Amino acid sequence: MAAVGVVRPSAAAEINLSGTGTFKPPSAEQLASLPADLAFTRADLASGQWSFVVRYEDRTSDADSDPYAGRYLGAIRAFRLTVGSTTIEMPVDQAELSVSDGGFGSPHRESIRLEAKSLAPYGALRVGWIQLNQRSRSDDLRGAVGALSSDAMPAPSTIANFAASSPFDRFLQLRIDRPGEARPLLYLSSSRVSVAVDSAVAR
Amino acid sequence: MWRPSAVFGSLLRTAAVLICVVTVTACGGGGYAEVVVDSGPPPVALLGISLTRVGPEAIEVDWSDDPYVDRFIVRRDGHTLANVNATTLIDASVFVDERYCYQVSGYDTSGLLVAASDTACVVLLP
């Protein structure tokens, strides 16, 4: 029988993470320059309020051969972002949960990232809940050193609230890039986000 | 900017020290001396500081105001980045894949340090 709110260590489970917070709204000039067909209205962006919900499966295999980097393709089953009063569902086939224990060519950095990408007529929309633990370049956080001991998928509580190197190294980010343009059309980021594990459903 | 409470506090502390010295001297050093410990507020107020990525290669530094501050000096990795009288700054002279640490100090019109923030760090990702 499936149990809500209980994670059985031996069984796969679908975890619901949710985050809510605020961001600094774009200026009036920035808002006025945005295309009308954007996923979010100017009122949404001016609200400074956003939230996200991610549902992921915690027994997905690591698809990355780097022993210090975990790529859990297909783990994310739903990625929902709300800005103001508009909610969008990000396509899960473009979503990824990745873990770095000093991998990806940066031994001095650990990270947990939940990211999703969507292609739209106005550009590529990318959303991410990103948390970093970084030391100086001479440090090596691979293995037992640092906040992560491996590239295995961390516990849900760690994915929600990783021991980041600074309060500003855990952030929700949204950016929209137009093809061929170096500067993003829209870039929002905020560390004023509270994230929690809502529920876990054993499968 | 003149800071009446700070000046008054300083005068009180000076007076307390003088009273102690006079008391000890008057007793010839043979009696007991009353020690006055000044436990007033710290002379340097704490400024709140926050960092926000406002672009792929841009960091916004925001800090709280202090009524006795005339100028703020923003330091990045220990080096002076700006000398301003605002409470926000966008640093666009940063590169991705780097970590930057900011600290803000506030000075009064006499150039005395009257407020300071903690150091706040942020990593920029590609």
Short mmCIF file of C-alpha atoms in Angstrom, two decimals:
data_model
loop_
_atom_site.label_atom_id
_atom_site.label_comp_id
_atom_site.label_asym_id
_atom_site.label_seq_id
_atom_site.Cartn_x
_atom_site.Cartn_y
_atom_site.Cartn_z
CA MET A 1 0.00 0.00 0.00
CA ALA A 2 1.36 3.38 -0.89
CA ALA A 3 1.98 5.63 2.05
CA VAL A 4 2.00 9.40 1.86
CA GLY A 5 4.68 11.14 3.88
CA VAL A 6 6.78 8.04 4.48
CA VAL A 7 9.93 7.11 2.62
CA ARG A 8 10.90 3.44 2.74
CA PRO A 9 14.68 3.29 2.30
CA SER A 10 14.58 0.06 0.35
CA ALA A 11 11.91 1.13 -2.12
CA ALA A 12 11.87 3.78 -4.79
CA ALA A 13 9.83 6.78 -3.92
CA GLU A 14 8.54 9.85 -5.63
CA ILE A 15 9.47 12.94 -3.69
CA ASN A 16 7.70 16.27 -3.87
CA LEU A 17 9.80 19.32 -3.23
CA SER A 18 8.26 22.74 -3.10
CA GLY A 19 9.79 26.14 -2.80
CA THR A 20 8.35 29.59 -2.44
CA GLY A 21 9.92 32.99 -2.25
CA THR A 22 10.42 36.41 -3.65
CA PHE A 23 12.61 38.01 -6.24
CA LYS A 24 13.45 41.56 -7.15
CA PRO A 25 11.10 42.48 -10.01
CA PRO A 26 12.58 43.81 -13.23
CA SER A 27 12.51 47.56 -13.62
CA ALA A 28 9.66 49.23 -15.49
CA GLU A 29 11.99 49.76 -18.46
CA GLN A 30 12.95 46.09 -18.49
CA LEU A 31 9.34 45.01 -18.26
CA ALA A 32 8.36 47.32 -21.10
CA SER A 33 11.03 45.82 -23.35
CA LEU A 34 9.81 42.24 -22.94
CA PRO A 35 7.83 40.62 -25.75
CA ALA A 36 4.12 40.26 -25.28
CA ASP A 37 4.11 36.51 -25.90
CA LEU A 38 6.28 35.68 -22.89
CA ALA A 39 5.14 32.84 -20.66
CA PHE A 40 4.53 35.28 -17.85
CA THR A 41 2.71 38.58 -17.92
CA ARG A 42 4.34 41.80 -16.88
CA ALA A 43 2.10 41.81 -13.82
CA ASP A 44 3.43 38.36 -12.90
CA LEU A 45 7.00 39.55 -13.19
CA ALA A 46 6.24 42.76 -11.32
CA SER A 47 4.76 40.78 -8.44
CA GLY A 48 8.14 39.58 -7.22
CA GLN A 49 6.54 36.32 -6.08
CA TRP A 50 7.44 32.88 -7.32
CA SER A 51 7.32 29.26 -6.34
CA PHE A 52 8.13 25.86 -7.75
CA VAL A 53 7.21 22.24 -7.27
CA VAL A 54 9.42 19.38 -8.38
CA ARG A 55 8.48 15.73 -8.20
CA TYR A 56 11.33 13.31 -8.66
CA GLU A 57 12.05 9.63 -8.32
CA ASP A 58 14.84 8.83 -5.90
CA ARG A 59 16.15 5.52 -7.30
CA THR A 60 17.11 6.67 -10.77
CA SER A 61 20.51 5.44 -11.96
CA ASP A 62 23.45 7.73 -12.50
CA ALA A 63 23.98 8.25 -16.22
CA ASP A 64 27.36 9.97 -15.86
CA SER A 65 30.57 7.95 -15.90
CA ASP A 66 32.43 10.60 -13.88
CA PRO A 67 32.75 9.00 -10.41
CA TYR A 68 32.22 12.39 -8.81
CA ALA A 69 29.32 13.59 -10.95
CA GLY A 70 25.83 12.19 -10.96
CA ARG A 71 23.34 12.84 -13.75
CA TYR A 72 19.95 11.42 -12.97
CA LEU A 73 18.20 11.60 -16.30
CA GLY A 74 14.52 10.91 -16.13
CA ALA A 75 14.41 11.32 -12.38
CA ILE A 76 12.34 14.48 -12.56
CA ARG A 77 8.71 13.57 -13.16
CA ALA A 78 7.25 17.06 -12.88
CA PHE A 79 8.65 20.57 -12.72
CA ARG A 80 6.13 23.33 -12.17
CA LEU A 81 7.00 27.00 -11.87
CA THR A 82 4.67 29.76 -10.78
CA VAL A 83 5.50 33.42 -11.22
CA GLY A 84 2.88 35.79 -9.90
CA SER A 85 -0.37 34.12 -10.80
CA THR A 86 0.83 32.15 -13.83
CA THR A 87 1.94 28.53 -13.56
CA ILE A 88 3.82 26.69 -16.27
CA GLU A 89 4.74 23.04 -16.53
CA MET A 90 8.27 22.53 -17.73
CA PRO A 91 8.80 19.54 -20.07
CA VAL A 92 10.32 16.74 -18.03
CA ASP A 93 12.24 15.30 -20.96
CA GLN A 94 14.36 18.43 -20.76
CA ALA A 95 14.69 18.33 -16.96
CA GLU A 96 17.65 17.02 -15.05
CA LEU A 97 18.71 16.35 -11.50
CA SER A 98 22.48 16.50 -11.19
CA VAL A 99 24.85 16.07 -8.28
CA SER A 100 28.49 17.02 -8.18
CA ASP A 101 30.86 15.87 -5.48
CA GLY A 102 33.72 17.87 -6.90
CA GLY A 103 33.06 16.53 -10.38
CA PHE A 104 32.36 18.21 -13.74
CA GLY A 105 35.97 19.37 -13.77
CA SER A 106 35.63 21.47 -10.61
CA PRO A 107 37.08 19.55 -7.64
CA HIS A 108 36.58 22.59 -5.40
CA ARG A 109 32.82 22.67 -5.96
CA GLU A 110 29.91 20.50 -4.89
CA SER A 111 26.46 21.11 -6.21
CA ILE A 112 22.90 19.86 -6.39
CA ARG A 113 20.87 21.12 -9.30
CA LEU A 114 17.30 20.65 -10.38
CA GLU A 115 16.97 22.21 -13.79
CA ALA A 116 14.51 22.27 -16.64
CA LYS A 117 14.49 23.83 -20.06
CA SER A 118 11.71 24.74 -22.42
CA LEU A 119 11.89 26.03 -25.97
CA ALA A 120 9.35 28.64 -26.92
CA PRO A 121 8.93 31.10 -29.79
CA TYR A 122 10.37 33.89 -27.66
CA GLY A 123 13.47 31.87 -26.71
CA ALA A 124 14.83 29.18 -24.42
CA LEU A 125 13.42 29.32 -20.93
CA ARG A 126 15.54 27.71 -18.24
CA VAL A 127 14.62 27.25 -14.59
CA GLY A 128 16.81 25.86 -11.86
CA TRP A 129 16.94 25.30 -8.14
CA ILE A 130 20.69 25.38 -7.64
CA GLN A 131 22.75 24.89 -4.52
CA LEU A 132 26.52 25.11 -4.30
CA ASN A 133 29.24 24.40 -1.82
CA GLN A 134 32.45 25.89 -3.06
CA ARG A 135 35.86 26.43 -1.54
CA SER A 136 39.01 27.97 -2.95
CA ARG A 137 40.39 26.48 -6.15
CA SER A 138 43.19 24.74 -4.30
CA ASP A 139 40.72 22.67 -2.27
CA ASP A 140 39.56 19.25 -3.34
CA LEU A 141 36.07 18.34 -2.15
CA ARG A 142 35.89 14.98 -3.88
CA GLY A 143 35.02 12.01 -1.72
CA ALA A 144 34.47 12.31 2.01
CA VAL A 145 35.68 15.91 2.16
CA GLY A 146 32.98 18.55 1.96
CA ALA A 147 29.22 18.37 2.36
CA LEU A 148 28.67 15.46 -0.04
CA SER A 149 30.53 12.18 0.31
CA SER A 150 29.72 10.90 -3.18
CA ASP A 151 27.75 11.65 -6.33
CA ALA A 152 24.88 9.45 -5.16
CA MET A 153 21.46 11.01 -5.11
CA PRO A 154 21.24 12.84 -1.78
CA ALA A 155 18.44 12.49 0.74
CA PRO A 156 15.36 14.59 -0.03
CA SER A 157 16.10 16.91 2.88
CA THR A 158 19.56 17.56 1.42
CA ILE A 159 18.15 18.22 -2.04
CA ALA A 160 15.77 20.70 -0.44
CA ASN A 161 18.32 22.37 1.79
CA PHE A 162 21.93 21.66 0.98
CA ALA A 163 24.69 23.03 3.21
CA ALA A 164 25.68 25.69 0.71
CA SER A 165 28.87 27.67 1.06
CA SER A 166 26.84 30.83 1.59
CA PRO A 167 23.16 31.78 1.85
CA PHE A 168 23.56 33.26 -1.62
CA ASP A 169 24.83 30.02 -3.09
CA ARG A 170 21.39 28.44 -3.01
CA PHE A 171 19.08 30.13 -5.44
CA LEU A 172 16.16 29.80 -7.78
CA GLN A 173 16.98 31.05 -11.24
CA LEU A 174 14.97 31.77 -14.35
CA ARG A 175 16.46 32.96 -17.58
CA ILE A 176 15.20 33.38 -21.09
CA ASP A 177 17.73 33.46 -23.91
CA ARG A 178 17.07 34.31 -27.50
CA PRO A 179 19.06 32.45 -30.12
CA GLY A 180 22.19 34.26 -31.14
CA GLU A 181 22.00 36.89 -28.41
CA ALA A 182 24.69 36.99 -25.77
CA ARG A 183 22.59 38.71 -23.12
CA PRO A 184 19.51 36.99 -21.80
CA LEU A 185 16.15 38.49 -22.55
CA LEU A 186 15.19 37.99 -18.93
CA TYR A 187 17.23 36.91 -15.94
CA LEU A 188 15.77 36.44 -12.48
CA SER A 189 17.51 34.95 -9.50
CA SER A 190 16.83 34.90 -5.81
CA SER A 191 18.16 33.25 -2.69
CA ARG A 192 15.10 34.35 -0.76
CA VAL A 193 13.44 31.01 -1.29
CA SER A 194 12.20 28.55 1.28
CA VAL A 195 12.25 24.93 0.13
CA ALA A 196 10.76 21.90 1.82
CA VAL A 197 10.03 18.25 1.18
CA ASP A 198 6.28 18.13 0.87
CA SER A 199 5.65 14.45 0.63
CA ALA A 200 7.07 11.18 -0.53
CA VAL A 201 5.05 8.40 -2.07
CA ALA A 202 6.62 4.94 -1.99
CA ARG A 203 6.26 3.05 -5.23
CA MET B 1 27.39 63.80 9.77
CA TRP B 2 27.33 64.88 13.48
CA ARG B 3 26.36 62.02 15.73
CA PRO B 4 25.11 63.53 19.04
CA SER B 5 24.46 60.20 20.77
CA ALA B 6 27.90 58.92 19.88
CA VAL B 7 29.57 62.09 21.17
CA PHE B 8 27.50 62.01 24.35
CA GLY B 9 28.33 58.34 24.87
CA SER B 10 32.00 59.05 24.37
CA LEU B 11 31.88 61.90 26.93
CA LEU B 12 30.18 59.62 29.45
CA ARG B 13 32.82 56.97 29.00
CA THR B 14 35.59 59.54 29.41
CA ALA B 15 33.92 60.86 32.57
CA ALA B 16 33.61 57.34 33.99
CA VAL B 17 37.28 56.68 33.44
CA LEU B 18 38.22 60.02 35.05
CA ILE B 19 36.06 59.28 38.11
CA CYS B 20 37.79 55.93 38.55
CA VAL B 21 41.23 57.48 38.27
CA VAL B 22 40.35 60.23 40.77
CA THR B 23 38.87 57.71 43.19
CA VAL B 24 41.91 55.48 43.20
CA THR B 25 44.26 58.44 43.55
CA ALA B 26 42.27 59.95 46.42
CA CYS B 27 42.40 56.68 48.33
CA GLY B 28 46.15 56.60 48.01
CA GLY B 29 45.94 53.26 46.34
CA GLY B 30 45.40 51.65 49.74
CA GLY B 31 41.66 51.13 49.51
CA TYR B 32 39.57 49.37 46.99
CA ALA B 33 38.82 50.75 43.61
CA GLU B 34 35.47 50.51 41.93
CA VAL B 35 35.85 49.31 38.41
CA VAL B 36 33.38 50.65 35.92
CA VAL B 37 32.96 48.51 32.85
CA ASP B 38 31.47 50.24 29.88
CA SER B 39 28.96 47.82 28.41
CA GLY B 40 27.35 50.24 26.01
CA PRO B 41 26.45 49.43 22.44
CA PRO B 42 29.26 48.51 20.09
CA PRO B 43 30.65 51.55 18.34
CA VAL B 44 30.26 50.03 14.89
CA ALA B 45 26.71 49.24 13.80
CA LEU B 46 26.05 46.09 11.82
CA LEU B 47 24.85 46.53 8.25
CA GLY B 48 22.75 43.86 6.59
CA ILE B 49 24.07 42.73 3.24
CA SER B 50 22.55 40.64 0.47
CA LEU B 51 23.76 39.49 -2.93
CA THR B 52 21.67 38.76 -5.99
CA ARG B 53 22.69 37.48 -9.38
CA VAL B 54 21.10 39.95 -11.77
CA GLY B 55 22.65 38.55 -14.91
CA PRO B 56 25.03 35.87 -16.08
CA GLU B 57 27.90 38.19 -15.23
CA ALA B 58 26.43 40.69 -12.81
CA ILE B 59 25.91 40.75 -9.06
CA GLU B 60 23.75 43.21 -7.20
CA VAL B 61 24.97 44.10 -3.73
CA ASP B 62 22.38 45.59 -1.39
CA TRP B 63 22.96 46.71 2.15
CA SER B 64 21.03 48.41 4.91
CA ASP B 65 21.35 52.11 5.64
CA ASP B 66 22.63 53.72 8.81
CA PRO B 67 21.69 57.27 9.83
CA TYR B 68 25.24 58.15 10.85
CA VAL B 69 26.91 57.02 7.68
CA ASP B 70 28.00 59.61 5.14
CA ARG B 71 29.80 57.31 2.65
CA PHE B 72 29.92 53.60 2.09
CA ILE B 73 32.92 51.73 0.81
CA VAL B 74 32.17 48.45 -0.93
CA ARG B 75 35.04 45.98 -0.99
CA ARG B 76 35.28 42.91 -3.17
CA ASP B 77 37.75 40.27 -2.08
CA GLY B 78 39.40 42.85 0.17
CA HIS B 79 39.88 45.48 -2.52
CA THR B 80 37.86 48.70 -2.74
CA LEU B 81 35.26 48.40 -5.45
CA ALA B 82 33.28 51.60 -4.94
CA ASN B 83 32.87 54.61 -2.67
CA VAL B 84 29.19 55.54 -2.74
CA ASN B 85 26.39 57.13 -0.76
CA ALA B 86 23.78 54.70 -2.05
CA THR B 87 22.74 51.37 -0.57
CA THR B 88 22.86 49.30 -3.71
CA LEU B 89 25.42 48.54 -6.35
CA ILE B 90 25.55 46.35 -9.44
CA ASP B 91 28.94 44.81 -10.03
CA ALA B 92 29.19 43.91 -13.70
CA SER B 93 32.94 43.40 -13.56
CA VAL B 94 32.68 39.74 -12.66
CA PHE B 95 33.25 36.50 -14.50
CA VAL B 96 31.41 33.23 -14.46
CA ASP B 97 32.86 30.24 -12.67
CA GLU B 98 34.28 32.50 -9.98
CA ARG B 99 33.47 33.21 -6.36
CA TYR B 100 33.26 36.80 -5.13
CA CYS B 101 33.10 38.09 -1.56
CA TYR B 102 31.73 41.51 -0.69
CA GLN B 103 31.90 43.63 2.44
CA VAL B 104 30.49 47.10 3.04
CA SER B 105 31.82 49.66 5.54
CA GLY B 106 30.12 52.95 6.43
CA TYR B 107 32.01 56.08 7.44
CA ASP B 108 30.76 59.33 8.97
CA THR B 109 31.72 62.80 7.77
CA SER B 110 34.87 62.65 9.87
CA GLY B 111 35.95 59.50 8.14
CA LEU B 112 35.34 57.34 11.18
CA LEU B 113 34.09 53.82 10.68
CA VAL B 114 30.58 53.72 12.17
CA ALA B 115 28.96 50.73 10.45
CA ALA B 116 30.09 47.56 8.73
CA SER B 117 28.58 44.46 7.20
CA ASP B 118 29.68 40.88 7.40
CA THR B 119 31.39 39.44 4.38
CA ALA B 120 28.98 37.80 1.92
CA CYS B 121 30.12 35.52 -0.87
CA VAL B 122 28.52 34.28 -4.04
CA VAL B 123 29.51 31.90 -6.83
CA LEU B 124 28.77 32.66 -10.46
CA LEU B 125 28.09 29.69 -12.64
CA PRO B 126 28.49 29.33 -16.40
#
